[in-house]
Tab-separated table of C-alpha atoms in Angstrom:
chain	number	residue	atom	x	y	z
A	244	MET	CA	-109.987	-215.538	-52.820
A	245	ARG	CA	-107.328	-218.030	-53.950
A	246	GLU	CA	-106.089	-215.635	-56.644
A	247	ASN	CA	-105.700	-212.958	-53.972
A	248	ALA	CA	-103.825	-215.472	-51.799
A	249	LYS	CA	-101.380	-216.179	-54.633
A	250	ASP	CA	-100.763	-212.456	-55.151
A	251	ILE	CA	-100.141	-211.958	-51.440
A	252	ALA	CA	-97.732	-214.913	-51.299
A	253	GLN	CA	-95.768	-213.483	-54.256
A	254	ARG	CA	-95.596	-210.046	-52.621
A	255	VAL	CA	-94.384	-211.562	-49.340
A	256	ARG	CA	-91.621	-213.473	-51.093
A	257	GLY	CA	-90.587	-210.457	-53.172
A	258	LEU	CA	-90.511	-208.119	-50.158
A	259	ARG	CA	-88.596	-210.672	-48.085
A	260	GLU	CA	-85.998	-211.133	-50.823
A	261	ASP	CA	-85.723	-207.352	-51.386
A	262	MET	CA	-85.033	-206.894	-47.665
A	263	GLY	CA	-82.380	-209.639	-47.696
A	264	VAL	CA	-84.227	-211.788	-45.155
A	265	SER	CA	-83.869	-215.544	-45.577
A	266	ALA	CA	-86.915	-217.812	-45.609
A	267	THR	CA	-85.448	-219.605	-42.578
A	268	GLU	CA	-85.159	-216.340	-40.660
A	269	MET	CA	-88.739	-215.416	-41.565
A	270	ALA	CA	-90.023	-218.840	-40.494
A	271	GLU	CA	-88.335	-218.347	-37.118
A	272	CYS	CA	-89.778	-214.835	-36.848
A	273	VAL	CA	-93.362	-216.022	-37.396
A	274	GLN	CA	-92.735	-219.181	-35.331
A	275	VAL	CA	-93.521	-221.829	-37.932
A	276	SER	CA	-91.399	-224.582	-39.452
A	277	ALA	CA	-89.381	-223.870	-42.585
A	278	GLU	CA	-91.683	-226.281	-44.452
A	279	GLN	CA	-94.807	-224.454	-43.290
A	280	TYR	CA	-93.316	-221.101	-44.270
A	281	ALA	CA	-92.391	-222.468	-47.718
A	282	ALA	CA	-96.024	-223.569	-48.124
A	283	TYR	CA	-97.122	-219.998	-47.367
A	284	GLU	CA	-94.774	-218.403	-49.897
A	285	SER	CA	-95.664	-220.931	-52.603
A	286	ALA	CA	-99.386	-220.267	-51.971
A	287	ALA	CA	-99.910	-223.962	-51.223
A	288	GLU	CA	-101.521	-222.713	-47.988
A	289	ASP	CA	-103.121	-219.368	-47.167
A	290	ILE	CA	-101.031	-217.160	-44.893
A	291	PRO	CA	-102.985	-216.485	-41.689
A	292	ALA	CA	-103.740	-212.850	-40.887
A	293	SER	CA	-101.622	-213.034	-37.733
A	294	VAL	CA	-98.637	-214.287	-39.739
A	295	LEU	CA	-99.135	-211.592	-42.396
A	296	THR	CA	-99.089	-208.971	-39.661
A	297	GLU	CA	-95.877	-210.408	-38.186
A	298	ILE	CA	-94.307	-210.458	-41.658
A	299	ALA	CA	-95.258	-206.810	-42.187
A	300	VAL	CA	-93.675	-205.869	-38.848
A	301	ARG	CA	-90.470	-207.795	-39.631
A	302	LEU	CA	-90.176	-206.306	-43.130
A	303	LYS	CA	-91.088	-202.821	-41.855
A	304	VAL	CA	-93.954	-202.340	-44.286
A	305	ASP	CA	-97.630	-201.642	-43.743
A	306	LEU	CA	-99.916	-204.653	-43.891
A	307	GLY	CA	-101.793	-202.788	-46.628
A	308	THR	CA	-98.693	-203.015	-48.833
A	309	ILE	CA	-98.734	-206.803	-48.526
A	310	LEU	CA	-102.505	-207.066	-49.019
A	311	THR	CA	-102.910	-204.686	-51.945
A	312	GLY	CA	-99.481	-204.252	-53.514
A	313	THR	CA	-99.612	-200.493	-52.995
A	314	THR	CA	-98.189	-198.370	-50.205
A	315	PRO	CA	-100.873	-196.825	-47.972
A	316	LYS	CA	-100.956	-193.054	-48.387
A	317	MET	CA	-103.548	-191.890	-45.859
A	318	SER	CA	-102.122	-190.501	-42.596
A	319	LEU	CA	-104.790	-188.236	-41.069
A	320	PHE	CA	-107.749	-190.569	-41.552
A	321	SER	CA	-108.948	-193.338	-43.816
A	322	VAL	CA	-112.491	-194.505	-44.513
A	323	THR	CA	-113.239	-198.107	-45.432
A	324	ARG	CA	-116.751	-198.503	-46.801
A	325	LYS	CA	-118.804	-201.542	-45.869
A	326	GLY	CA	-117.590	-204.596	-47.754
A	327	ARG	CA	-114.692	-202.694	-49.380
A	328	GLY	CA	-111.794	-203.628	-47.074
A	329	ALA	CA	-108.861	-205.603	-48.435
A	330	SER	CA	-109.593	-209.314	-48.173
A	331	VAL	CA	-107.168	-211.447	-46.200
A	332	PRO	CA	-106.800	-215.186	-46.878
A	333	ARG	CA	-107.668	-217.302	-43.868
A	334	ARG	CA	-109.196	-220.623	-42.988
A	335	LYS	CA	-111.644	-222.059	-45.496
A	336	GLY	CA	-114.931	-220.215	-45.374
A	337	TYR	CA	-113.718	-217.416	-43.106
A	338	LEU	CA	-113.700	-213.925	-44.581
A	339	TYR	CA	-111.194	-211.480	-43.059
A	340	GLU	CA	-111.570	-207.905	-44.259
A	341	SER	CA	-108.833	-205.425	-43.341
A	342	LEU	CA	-110.235	-202.068	-42.250
A	343	ALA	CA	-106.959	-200.125	-42.172
A	344	SER	CA	-105.117	-201.193	-45.323
A	345	ALA	CA	-105.144	-197.630	-46.727
A	346	PHE	CA	-103.872	-195.996	-43.515
A	347	ARG	CA	-100.117	-195.455	-43.302
A	348	ASP	CA	-98.278	-196.481	-40.106
A	349	ALA	CA	-101.375	-197.865	-38.389
A	350	LYS	CA	-100.800	-198.705	-34.720
A	351	PHE	CA	-103.149	-201.703	-34.960
A	352	GLU	CA	-104.721	-203.894	-37.634
A	353	PRO	CA	-108.528	-204.070	-37.310
A	354	PHE	CA	-110.466	-206.682	-39.285
A	355	VAL	CA	-114.096	-207.627	-39.757
A	356	VAL	CA	-114.319	-211.403	-39.656
A	357	THR	CA	-117.272	-213.319	-41.080
A	358	LEU	CA	-117.558	-216.877	-39.811
A	359	PRO	CA	-119.324	-219.444	-41.971
A	360	MET	CA	-122.188	-221.519	-40.604
A	361	THR	CA	-121.069	-224.945	-39.465
A	362	GLU	CA	-123.179	-228.039	-39.627
A	363	GLY	CA	-124.326	-229.803	-36.472
A	364	ASP	CA	-121.974	-230.166	-33.554
A	365	ALA	CA	-118.715	-229.657	-35.424
A	366	PRO	CA	-115.886	-228.997	-32.953
A	367	ILE	CA	-114.547	-225.467	-32.605
A	368	PRO	CA	-111.052	-225.239	-34.117
A	369	GLN	CA	-108.781	-223.607	-31.539
A	370	ASN	CA	-105.517	-221.709	-31.751
A	371	GLU	CA	-103.370	-219.565	-29.510
A	372	HIS	CA	-101.100	-216.588	-30.088
A	373	PRO	CA	-99.533	-213.725	-28.137
A	374	GLY	CA	-101.639	-210.879	-26.827
A	375	GLN	CA	-105.320	-210.318	-26.279
A	376	GLU	CA	-108.313	-210.540	-28.592
A	377	PHE	CA	-111.510	-208.499	-28.653
A	378	ASN	CA	-114.635	-209.459	-30.602
A	379	TYR	CA	-117.861	-207.455	-30.913
A	380	ILE	CA	-120.747	-209.197	-32.673
A	381	LEU	CA	-122.130	-207.114	-35.552
A	382	GLU	CA	-124.643	-209.685	-36.752
A	383	GLY	CA	-125.610	-213.267	-36.103
A	384	SER	CA	-124.528	-215.339	-33.120
A	385	MET	CA	-121.172	-216.833	-32.252
A	386	LEU	CA	-120.105	-219.581	-29.878
A	387	VAL	CA	-116.747	-218.636	-28.371
A	388	LYS	CA	-114.550	-221.139	-26.561
A	389	VAL	CA	-111.696	-219.918	-24.362
A	390	GLN	CA	-109.841	-222.848	-22.794
A	391	ASP	CA	-112.710	-224.968	-21.426
A	392	ASN	CA	-115.222	-222.105	-21.205
A	393	GLU	CA	-117.938	-221.679	-23.834
A	394	VAL	CA	-120.231	-218.682	-24.207
A	395	THR	CA	-122.734	-217.730	-26.903
A	396	LEU	CA	-122.612	-214.107	-28.043
A	397	ASN	CA	-125.374	-212.327	-29.975
A	398	GLU	CA	-125.553	-209.024	-31.854
A	399	GLY	CA	-124.160	-206.243	-29.658
A	400	ASP	CA	-122.344	-208.618	-27.264
A	401	SER	CA	-118.565	-208.559	-26.934
A	402	VAL	CA	-115.749	-210.563	-25.402
A	403	ILE	CA	-112.115	-209.847	-24.615
A	404	PHE	CA	-109.729	-212.618	-23.621
A	405	ASP	CA	-106.145	-213.721	-23.187
A	406	ALA	CA	-105.204	-215.086	-26.623
A	407	THR	CA	-102.256	-217.080	-25.267
A	408	VAL	CA	-104.700	-219.806	-24.172
A	409	PRO	CA	-106.488	-222.111	-26.636
A	410	HIS	CA	-109.498	-220.339	-28.115
A	411	GLY	CA	-111.794	-220.500	-31.102
A	412	MET	CA	-115.229	-219.572	-32.354
A	413	LYS	CA	-117.966	-220.675	-34.703
A	414	ALA	CA	-121.183	-219.200	-36.030
A	415	VAL	CA	-124.368	-220.597	-34.502
A	416	GLY	CA	-128.070	-219.912	-34.872
A	417	GLY	CA	-128.545	-220.802	-38.519
A	418	ARG	CA	-126.620	-217.988	-40.228
A	419	PRO	CA	-123.086	-216.653	-40.585
A	420	SER	CA	-121.729	-214.316	-37.917
A	421	SER	CA	-119.692	-211.127	-38.391
A	422	SER	CA	-117.433	-209.559	-35.815
A	423	PRO	CA	-114.695	-206.958	-35.870
A	424	LEU	CA	-111.439	-208.359	-34.604
A	425	LEU	CA	-109.680	-205.525	-32.836
A	426	PRO	CA	-106.091	-204.805	-31.799
A	427	TYR	CA	-103.966	-206.514	-29.264
A	428	ASN	CA	-100.319	-206.860	-28.359
A	429	ILE	CA	-99.042	-203.291	-28.778
A	430	ARG	CA	-95.423	-203.382	-29.844
A	431	PRO	CA	-92.730	-200.858	-28.968
A	432	GLU	CA	-92.480	-199.925	-32.642
A	433	GLY	CA	-96.209	-199.194	-32.603
A	434	ARG	CA	-97.494	-202.160	-34.641
A	435	GLN	CA	-99.828	-204.837	-33.432
A	436	ALA	CA	-100.640	-208.318	-34.625
A	437	LEU	CA	-104.024	-209.964	-34.939
A	438	PRO	CA	-104.890	-213.616	-35.294
């Protein structure tokens, strides 16, 4: 995964420079400090999926171009076989798999997210971002926290929530949990960002 993260960071920097966008401007666009953005481009830290999506929107490229280094060609339909989506660097232990990296001009960026098992009563890391988030549990169980509300979801359960409030999730029940993370925050130019 780290090798993939380095490749992605190099592609982001190269695309940004080709488009004549300064690192400072990009940091402002993705709403992080210049230092944090520099850490992303140097591959000192993985670039979150939501930031990658914002970068793709700003640079007017498909997320698939950033993830794979090739321009998506499919425009009528695209099939992603189980376990074959482009991997997206994320928090340690989390596996984000892009399901639309081969589809040109996608209107949203769907991912399957696999959460690692956590030991004991580890706190749920929370974040917030624009838009809404939808999760449908494919396998395992997940504890979801939205603000001060906690709910356990099992296979076949789903949740949608306002992502502008603190939220997070963790796998529970003794095994990892997988969930597709589906689109939110439709943009006028037709692209959407995901956390």
